[in-house]
Amino acid sequence: MTPPAVPPTAFVRIDHHSAVHLAAATARSIAQQCRLPGAAPDRAAVVASELASNLDKHAKDGALYIQPLPLGAGLEILAADHGPGMPELHRCLADGYTTTGTLGAGLGAVSRTATDFTIRTQAGVGTLACARLALPGQPEPVWQGAGFLCLPAEGEEECGDAGAIVRHAGIRTAVVVDGLGHGPRAAEAAQTALRAFHAAGDRPLPQILDSLHRALRHTRGAAVGLLRLHAGHAQYCGIGNVRVLACSPRGVDHRLTGQPGIVGWKIPAATTHSIPLAHGTTAVLHSDGIDARWAHAPSPFMLRLPPPLLAAAVAHGHRSSRDDATVLAARPEQRPR
Ligand SMILES: [Mn+2]
């Protein structure tokens, strides 16, 4: 018996006008699956339609990424493209400013409709936007300051990667799992690991890894990266090819890959690494479906992106279509003042 899997991120490439309708229908259907109440599925469809329509009219290599926020907290719609950027972004966001002459018509409507709307643009590079429709009265905004995308290999229904972020006593812990290979059996391993993570997410990282190792014994196994975000630093514990990096506005400060081994089959005694995270630094955790070269010389624009947009930029620009790909980006929570 297999419990319901966490759905991967829906990907809608905007390469034709018909994709605008597909984007709206996808957002509506995911909103309904998340049981968003009342007019929320219609609002999700409007947001997706406006963002997709912008990409269709003006952008190069645009796509929407649509997914539920975890714990039934709502829905997220990300838009990413590779140009031309929006020099008139402020006017595009202003009420009443609509023109078909520039990218950005309808963004005012998007920012009014979404609970949270974040957008960054760079001339000649591209635009990234994140619209979240949250359910009212969410007590734990675990995804604030965090972003996540999990995409199956092209042609696969199921995703052999998975990831999650949880919070215990104000400290967040994230996981990225890459089930060996791809397809249904990789997905089974990844989802098994995710359930074990949710049961053990408050323990020390080596103990979480042990729980995952035991849970994955009868699966094909997985690579796993665990990250715990403290104020000022993160702890990382990993087996196999799940990488972690620290991105500050100045550059990529740290990069680590997991110890050799396969979780579920054979793992060494776990080592926990400490990674400094100065203010404004984002920790990025990703599976090997993301080309590691993205971090060789990221642009200043990329390094300054808030975590949800950084995750989208990495996935949109650097994922392999032949492998499942997951990227999770997060900053430590701000201490209450
Ligand atoms: Mn992989």
Short mmCIF file of C-alpha atoms and ligand atoms in Angstrom, two decimals:
data_model
loop_
_atom_site.label_atom_id
_atom_site.label_comp_id
_atom_site.label_asym_id
_atom_site.label_seq_id
_atom_site.Cartn_x
_atom_site.Cartn_y
_atom_site.Cartn_z
CA MET A 1 0.00 0.00 0.00
CA THR A 2 1.43 3.36 -1.03
CA PRO A 3 0.26 6.55 0.72
CA PRO A 4 -0.42 9.50 -1.57
CA ALA A 5 2.75 10.99 -2.98
CA VAL A 6 3.63 14.66 -2.63
CA PRO A 7 3.00 16.02 -6.15
CA PRO A 8 5.98 17.43 -8.00
CA THR A 9 6.02 20.99 -9.33
CA ALA A 10 3.85 21.38 -12.45
CA PHE A 11 5.84 22.85 -15.36
CA VAL A 12 4.10 24.76 -18.14
CA ARG A 13 6.36 25.98 -20.93
CA ILE A 14 4.91 29.15 -22.45
CA ASP A 15 5.89 28.75 -26.10
CA HIS A 16 2.54 29.35 -27.77
CA HIS A 17 -0.60 31.33 -26.99
CA SER A 18 -2.50 28.12 -26.19
CA ALA A 19 -0.13 27.58 -23.25
CA VAL A 20 -1.77 30.56 -21.49
CA HIS A 21 -5.00 28.60 -21.20
CA LEU A 22 -3.12 25.50 -20.12
CA ALA A 23 -1.36 27.50 -17.38
CA ALA A 24 -4.67 28.86 -16.08
CA ALA A 25 -6.30 25.43 -16.12
CA THR A 26 -3.31 23.88 -14.34
CA ALA A 27 -3.36 26.53 -11.60
CA ARG A 28 -7.11 26.12 -11.13
CA SER A 29 -6.85 22.35 -10.91
CA ILE A 30 -3.96 22.42 -8.40
CA ALA A 31 -5.83 25.02 -6.32
CA GLN A 32 -8.83 22.69 -6.26
CA GLN A 33 -6.62 19.73 -5.30
CA CYS A 34 -5.26 21.88 -2.42
CA ARG A 35 -8.88 22.57 -1.44
CA LEU A 36 -8.42 26.31 -1.63
CA PRO A 37 -11.82 27.71 -0.69
CA GLY A 38 -14.34 29.94 -2.45
CA ALA A 39 -13.03 31.97 -5.35
CA ALA A 40 -9.38 31.05 -4.69
CA PRO A 41 -9.13 28.59 -7.63
CA ASP A 42 -10.44 31.36 -9.92
CA ARG A 43 -7.92 33.80 -8.47
CA ALA A 44 -5.16 31.24 -9.05
CA ALA A 45 -6.28 30.90 -12.66
CA VAL A 46 -6.25 34.70 -13.12
CA VAL A 47 -2.73 35.00 -11.69
CA ALA A 48 -1.43 32.16 -13.88
CA SER A 49 -3.17 33.56 -16.93
CA GLU A 50 -1.73 37.08 -16.47
CA LEU A 51 1.80 35.82 -15.81
CA ALA A 52 1.64 33.37 -18.73
CA SER A 53 0.17 35.97 -21.05
CA ASN A 54 3.07 38.30 -20.31
CA LEU A 55 5.54 35.56 -21.10
CA ASP A 56 3.70 34.64 -24.29
CA LYS A 57 3.68 38.21 -25.60
CA HIS A 58 7.09 39.44 -24.58
CA ALA A 59 9.51 36.96 -23.11
CA LYS A 60 12.08 34.50 -24.36
CA ASP A 61 12.13 30.95 -22.99
CA GLY A 62 9.36 31.55 -20.45
CA ALA A 63 7.69 29.01 -18.18
CA LEU A 64 5.38 28.81 -15.21
CA TYR A 65 5.98 26.50 -12.25
CA ILE A 66 2.87 25.78 -10.21
CA GLN A 67 2.67 23.87 -6.93
CA PRO A 68 0.85 23.60 -3.61
CA LEU A 69 2.49 25.26 -0.62
CA PRO A 70 3.24 22.57 1.98
CA LEU A 71 0.79 21.58 4.72
CA GLY A 72 -2.17 22.75 2.67
CA ALA A 73 -1.07 26.35 3.20
CA GLY A 74 -1.99 27.52 -0.32
CA LEU A 75 -0.62 27.67 -3.82
CA GLU A 76 2.50 29.08 -5.46
CA ILE A 77 2.93 30.21 -9.05
CA LEU A 78 6.45 31.02 -10.27
CA ALA A 79 7.23 32.65 -13.61
CA ALA A 80 10.71 32.57 -15.13
CA ASP A 81 12.13 33.71 -18.45
CA HIS A 82 15.41 34.56 -20.15
CA GLY A 83 14.68 38.07 -21.33
CA PRO A 84 14.31 40.80 -22.31
CA GLY A 85 13.66 42.05 -18.74
CA MET A 86 11.34 44.86 -17.68
CA PRO A 87 12.96 48.28 -17.42
CA GLU A 88 9.60 49.81 -16.54
CA LEU A 89 8.74 47.39 -13.75
CA HIS A 90 7.42 50.05 -11.37
CA ARG A 91 5.03 51.41 -13.94
CA CYS A 92 3.93 47.88 -14.83
CA LEU A 93 2.96 47.24 -11.22
CA ALA A 94 1.05 50.50 -10.90
CA ASP A 95 -2.71 50.38 -11.17
CA GLY A 96 -4.07 51.25 -14.55
CA TYR A 97 -0.77 50.93 -16.37
CA THR A 98 -1.32 48.46 -19.15
CA THR A 99 0.36 48.34 -22.47
CA THR A 100 0.97 45.59 -24.90
CA GLY A 101 4.19 47.34 -25.86
CA THR A 102 6.20 46.06 -22.90
CA LEU A 103 6.41 43.01 -20.71
CA GLY A 104 4.31 43.67 -17.63
CA ALA A 105 0.72 44.25 -18.64
CA GLY A 106 -1.53 42.78 -15.97
CA LEU A 107 1.09 42.63 -13.23
CA GLY A 108 -0.90 45.12 -11.17
CA ALA A 109 -3.76 42.65 -11.14
CA VAL A 110 -1.40 39.85 -10.15
CA SER A 111 0.06 41.78 -7.24
CA ARG A 112 -3.43 42.71 -5.99
CA THR A 113 -4.75 39.16 -6.30
CA ALA A 114 -1.84 37.28 -4.71
CA THR A 115 -1.24 37.19 -0.95
CA ASP A 116 2.49 37.63 -1.62
CA PHE A 117 4.04 38.82 -4.84
CA THR A 118 7.79 39.09 -5.43
CA ILE A 119 9.35 40.08 -8.73
CA ARG A 120 12.91 40.84 -9.88
CA THR A 121 14.03 41.81 -13.35
CA GLN A 122 17.28 42.56 -15.12
CA ALA A 123 17.52 44.03 -18.59
CA GLY A 124 18.94 41.49 -21.02
CA VAL A 125 18.85 38.69 -18.44
CA GLY A 126 15.24 38.02 -17.60
CA THR A 127 12.47 38.26 -15.05
CA LEU A 128 11.48 36.05 -12.12
CA ALA A 129 8.21 36.32 -10.27
CA CYS A 130 6.63 34.45 -7.38
CA ALA A 131 2.93 34.77 -6.55
CA ARG A 132 1.62 32.94 -3.50
CA LEU A 133 -2.03 32.52 -2.64
CA ALA A 134 -2.09 31.59 1.02
CA LEU A 135 -5.04 30.33 2.98
CA PRO A 136 -6.15 32.79 5.64
CA GLY A 137 -5.04 32.14 9.21
CA GLN A 138 -1.87 30.17 8.48
CA PRO A 139 -0.03 29.92 11.81
CA GLU A 140 3.38 28.69 10.60
CA PRO A 141 4.72 30.44 7.52
CA VAL A 142 7.37 27.76 7.12
CA TRP A 143 7.97 28.78 3.49
CA GLN A 144 8.66 32.42 4.26
CA GLY A 145 12.19 33.13 3.08
CA ALA A 146 12.31 29.74 1.36
CA GLY A 147 11.73 28.42 -2.13
CA PHE A 148 11.46 24.97 -3.62
CA LEU A 149 11.00 23.29 -6.99
CA CYS A 150 10.88 19.56 -7.69
CA LEU A 151 10.61 18.54 -11.33
CA PRO A 152 10.41 15.07 -12.88
CA ALA A 153 12.61 14.09 -15.81
CA GLU A 154 10.96 14.83 -19.15
CA GLY A 155 8.50 12.07 -20.07
CA GLU A 156 8.16 10.81 -16.48
CA GLU A 157 4.88 11.12 -14.61
CA GLU A 158 6.42 10.46 -11.24
CA CYS A 159 9.34 12.28 -9.71
CA GLY A 160 12.20 10.33 -8.15
CA ASP A 161 13.28 13.41 -6.21
CA ALA A 162 11.49 14.92 -3.25
CA GLY A 163 12.05 17.60 -0.65
CA ALA A 164 10.50 19.28 2.34
CA ILE A 165 11.09 21.85 5.02
CA VAL A 166 9.77 21.64 8.58
CA ARG A 167 10.02 23.82 11.65
CA HIS A 168 10.49 22.81 15.26
CA ALA A 169 10.98 25.35 18.04
CA GLY A 170 11.64 28.14 15.53
CA ILE A 171 14.42 26.19 13.76
CA ARG A 172 13.84 25.00 10.22
CA THR A 173 15.20 21.76 8.80
CA ALA A 174 15.16 20.95 5.09
CA VAL A 175 15.70 17.78 3.12
CA VAL A 176 16.33 16.98 -0.54
CA VAL A 177 16.10 13.32 -1.56
CA ASP A 178 17.15 11.84 -4.92
CA GLY A 179 15.86 8.29 -5.33
CA LEU A 180 18.29 6.24 -7.43
CA GLY A 181 17.50 6.44 -11.14
CA HIS A 182 14.07 7.83 -12.02
CA GLY A 183 10.48 6.66 -12.52
CA PRO A 184 8.10 4.91 -10.09
CA ARG A 185 10.70 3.01 -8.04
CA ALA A 186 12.82 6.10 -7.52
CA ALA A 187 9.62 7.94 -6.53
CA GLU A 188 8.78 5.21 -4.03
CA ALA A 189 12.20 5.59 -2.39
CA ALA A 190 11.92 9.39 -2.34
CA GLN A 191 8.43 9.40 -0.83
CA THR A 192 9.42 6.79 1.78
CA ALA A 193 12.34 9.01 2.78
CA LEU A 194 10.03 12.02 2.99
CA ARG A 195 7.67 10.24 5.38
CA ALA A 196 10.61 9.20 7.58
CA PHE A 197 11.84 12.80 7.51
CA HIS A 198 8.48 14.14 8.67
CA ALA A 199 8.52 11.65 11.56
CA ALA A 200 12.08 12.51 12.67
CA GLY A 201 12.65 16.12 11.50
CA ASP A 202 13.30 17.53 14.99
CA ARG A 203 16.19 15.18 15.85
CA PRO A 204 19.92 15.79 15.36
CA LEU A 205 20.81 15.48 11.65
CA PRO A 206 22.80 12.19 11.94
CA GLN A 207 19.80 10.62 13.69
CA ILE A 208 17.45 11.80 10.93
CA LEU A 209 19.83 10.26 8.40
CA ASP A 210 19.75 6.98 10.36
CA SER A 211 15.93 6.95 10.31
CA LEU A 212 15.94 7.51 6.56
CA HIS A 213 18.55 4.77 6.14
CA ARG A 214 16.36 2.29 8.03
CA ALA A 215 13.19 3.37 6.20
CA LEU A 216 14.84 2.92 2.78
CA ARG A 217 16.21 -0.60 3.38
CA HIS A 218 13.68 -2.26 1.08
CA THR A 219 13.78 0.38 -1.64
CA ARG A 220 16.39 1.04 -4.31
CA GLY A 221 17.95 3.70 -2.07
CA ALA A 222 18.63 7.40 -2.38
CA ALA A 223 21.02 10.29 -2.09
CA VAL A 224 20.02 12.62 0.76
CA GLY A 225 20.97 16.12 1.86
CA LEU A 226 19.84 17.51 5.22
CA LEU A 227 20.14 21.14 6.18
CA ARG A 228 19.28 22.82 9.48
CA LEU A 229 19.07 26.60 9.50
CA HIS A 230 20.22 28.38 12.62
CA ALA A 231 20.63 32.14 12.98
CA GLY A 232 24.06 32.81 11.46
CA HIS A 233 24.88 29.30 10.31
CA ALA A 234 23.53 26.08 8.88
CA GLN A 235 24.33 22.45 9.61
CA TYR A 236 24.60 20.09 6.66
CA CYS A 237 24.69 16.33 6.63
CA GLY A 238 24.56 14.46 3.32
CA ILE A 239 25.09 11.13 1.59
CA GLY A 240 25.55 10.97 -2.18
CA ASN A 241 25.18 13.68 -4.75
CA VAL A 242 22.95 16.27 -3.09
CA ARG A 243 24.93 19.50 -2.94
CA VAL A 244 24.69 22.46 -0.62
CA LEU A 245 25.96 25.98 -1.32
CA ALA A 246 25.86 29.31 0.46
CA CYS A 247 25.02 32.25 -1.83
CA SER A 248 25.74 35.74 -0.57
CA PRO A 249 25.47 38.92 -2.66
CA ARG A 250 29.27 38.71 -3.07
CA GLY A 251 29.36 35.18 -4.45
CA VAL A 252 29.15 31.50 -3.62
CA ASP A 253 30.98 31.12 -0.32
CA HIS A 254 30.73 27.42 0.43
CA ARG A 255 29.93 24.27 -1.50
CA LEU A 256 29.73 20.74 -0.20
CA THR A 257 28.61 17.38 -1.58
CA GLY A 258 27.47 14.41 0.48
CA GLN A 259 29.73 11.62 1.70
CA PRO A 260 29.96 8.55 -0.57
CA GLY A 261 27.21 6.01 0.03
CA ILE A 262 23.57 5.13 -0.71
CA VAL A 263 20.96 5.77 1.94
CA GLY A 264 19.09 2.48 2.46
CA TRP A 265 22.09 0.37 1.43
CA LYS A 266 25.38 1.53 2.87
CA ILE A 267 26.25 4.75 4.62
CA PRO A 268 29.37 5.82 6.52
CA ALA A 269 29.25 7.36 10.00
CA ALA A 270 27.64 10.72 9.26
CA THR A 271 29.65 13.93 9.44
CA THR A 272 27.84 17.18 10.21
CA HIS A 273 29.33 20.29 8.61
CA SER A 274 28.74 23.82 9.80
CA ILE A 275 28.32 26.49 7.11
CA PRO A 276 28.39 30.17 8.08
CA LEU A 277 25.33 32.09 6.83
CA ALA A 278 25.86 35.83 7.20
CA HIS A 279 22.83 38.11 6.94
CA GLY A 280 21.46 38.06 3.40
CA THR A 281 23.04 34.67 2.62
CA THR A 282 20.87 31.92 1.17
CA ALA A 283 21.58 28.22 1.57
CA VAL A 284 20.82 26.19 -1.56
CA LEU A 285 20.34 22.44 -1.55
CA HIS A 286 19.97 20.64 -4.88
CA SER A 287 19.95 17.21 -6.49
CA ASP A 288 22.21 16.20 -9.39
CA GLY A 289 19.46 16.93 -11.93
CA ILE A 290 20.69 20.52 -11.55
CA ASP A 291 23.95 21.21 -13.40
CA ALA A 292 26.50 22.06 -10.69
CA ARG A 293 28.11 24.59 -13.04
CA TRP A 294 25.31 27.07 -12.24
CA ALA A 295 27.34 28.02 -9.18
CA HIS A 296 30.68 28.59 -10.96
CA ALA A 297 30.06 32.25 -11.72
CA PRO A 298 26.47 33.29 -10.98
CA SER A 299 25.61 36.88 -11.91
CA PRO A 300 25.19 39.57 -9.24
CA PHE A 301 21.49 39.63 -10.23
CA MET A 302 21.17 35.94 -9.42
CA LEU A 303 23.06 36.18 -6.13
CA ARG A 304 20.73 38.92 -4.88
CA LEU A 305 17.50 37.07 -5.60
CA PRO A 306 15.25 36.24 -2.65
CA PRO A 307 15.17 32.46 -1.99
CA PRO A 308 11.97 31.56 -3.93
CA LEU A 309 13.25 33.39 -7.03
CA LEU A 310 16.77 31.99 -6.66
CA ALA A 311 15.33 28.46 -6.58
CA ALA A 312 13.28 29.23 -9.69
CA ALA A 313 16.27 30.76 -11.52
CA VAL A 314 18.47 27.75 -10.77
CA ALA A 315 15.79 25.28 -11.88
CA HIS A 316 14.74 27.26 -14.96
CA GLY A 317 18.26 27.86 -16.22
CA HIS A 318 20.20 24.80 -15.14
CA ARG A 319 18.14 21.66 -14.90
CA SER A 320 18.68 18.59 -17.02
CA SER A 321 15.54 17.38 -18.79
CA ARG A 322 16.87 13.82 -18.55
CA ASP A 323 16.91 13.60 -14.75
CA ASP A 324 14.60 14.55 -11.91
CA ALA A 325 15.70 17.90 -10.53
CA THR A 326 15.11 19.50 -7.14
CA VAL A 327 16.30 22.78 -5.69
CA LEU A 328 15.54 24.20 -2.28
CA ALA A 329 16.72 27.66 -1.20
CA ALA A 330 16.27 29.11 2.27
CA ARG A 331 17.52 31.72 4.69
CA PRO A 332 17.45 31.41 8.47
CA GLU A 333 14.39 33.01 10.02
CA GLN A 334 14.75 36.57 11.25
CA ARG A 335 14.91 36.67 15.02
CA PRO A 336 12.02 38.62 16.55
CA ARG A 337 13.20 42.08 17.50
MN MN B 1 19.37 12.34 -9.93
#
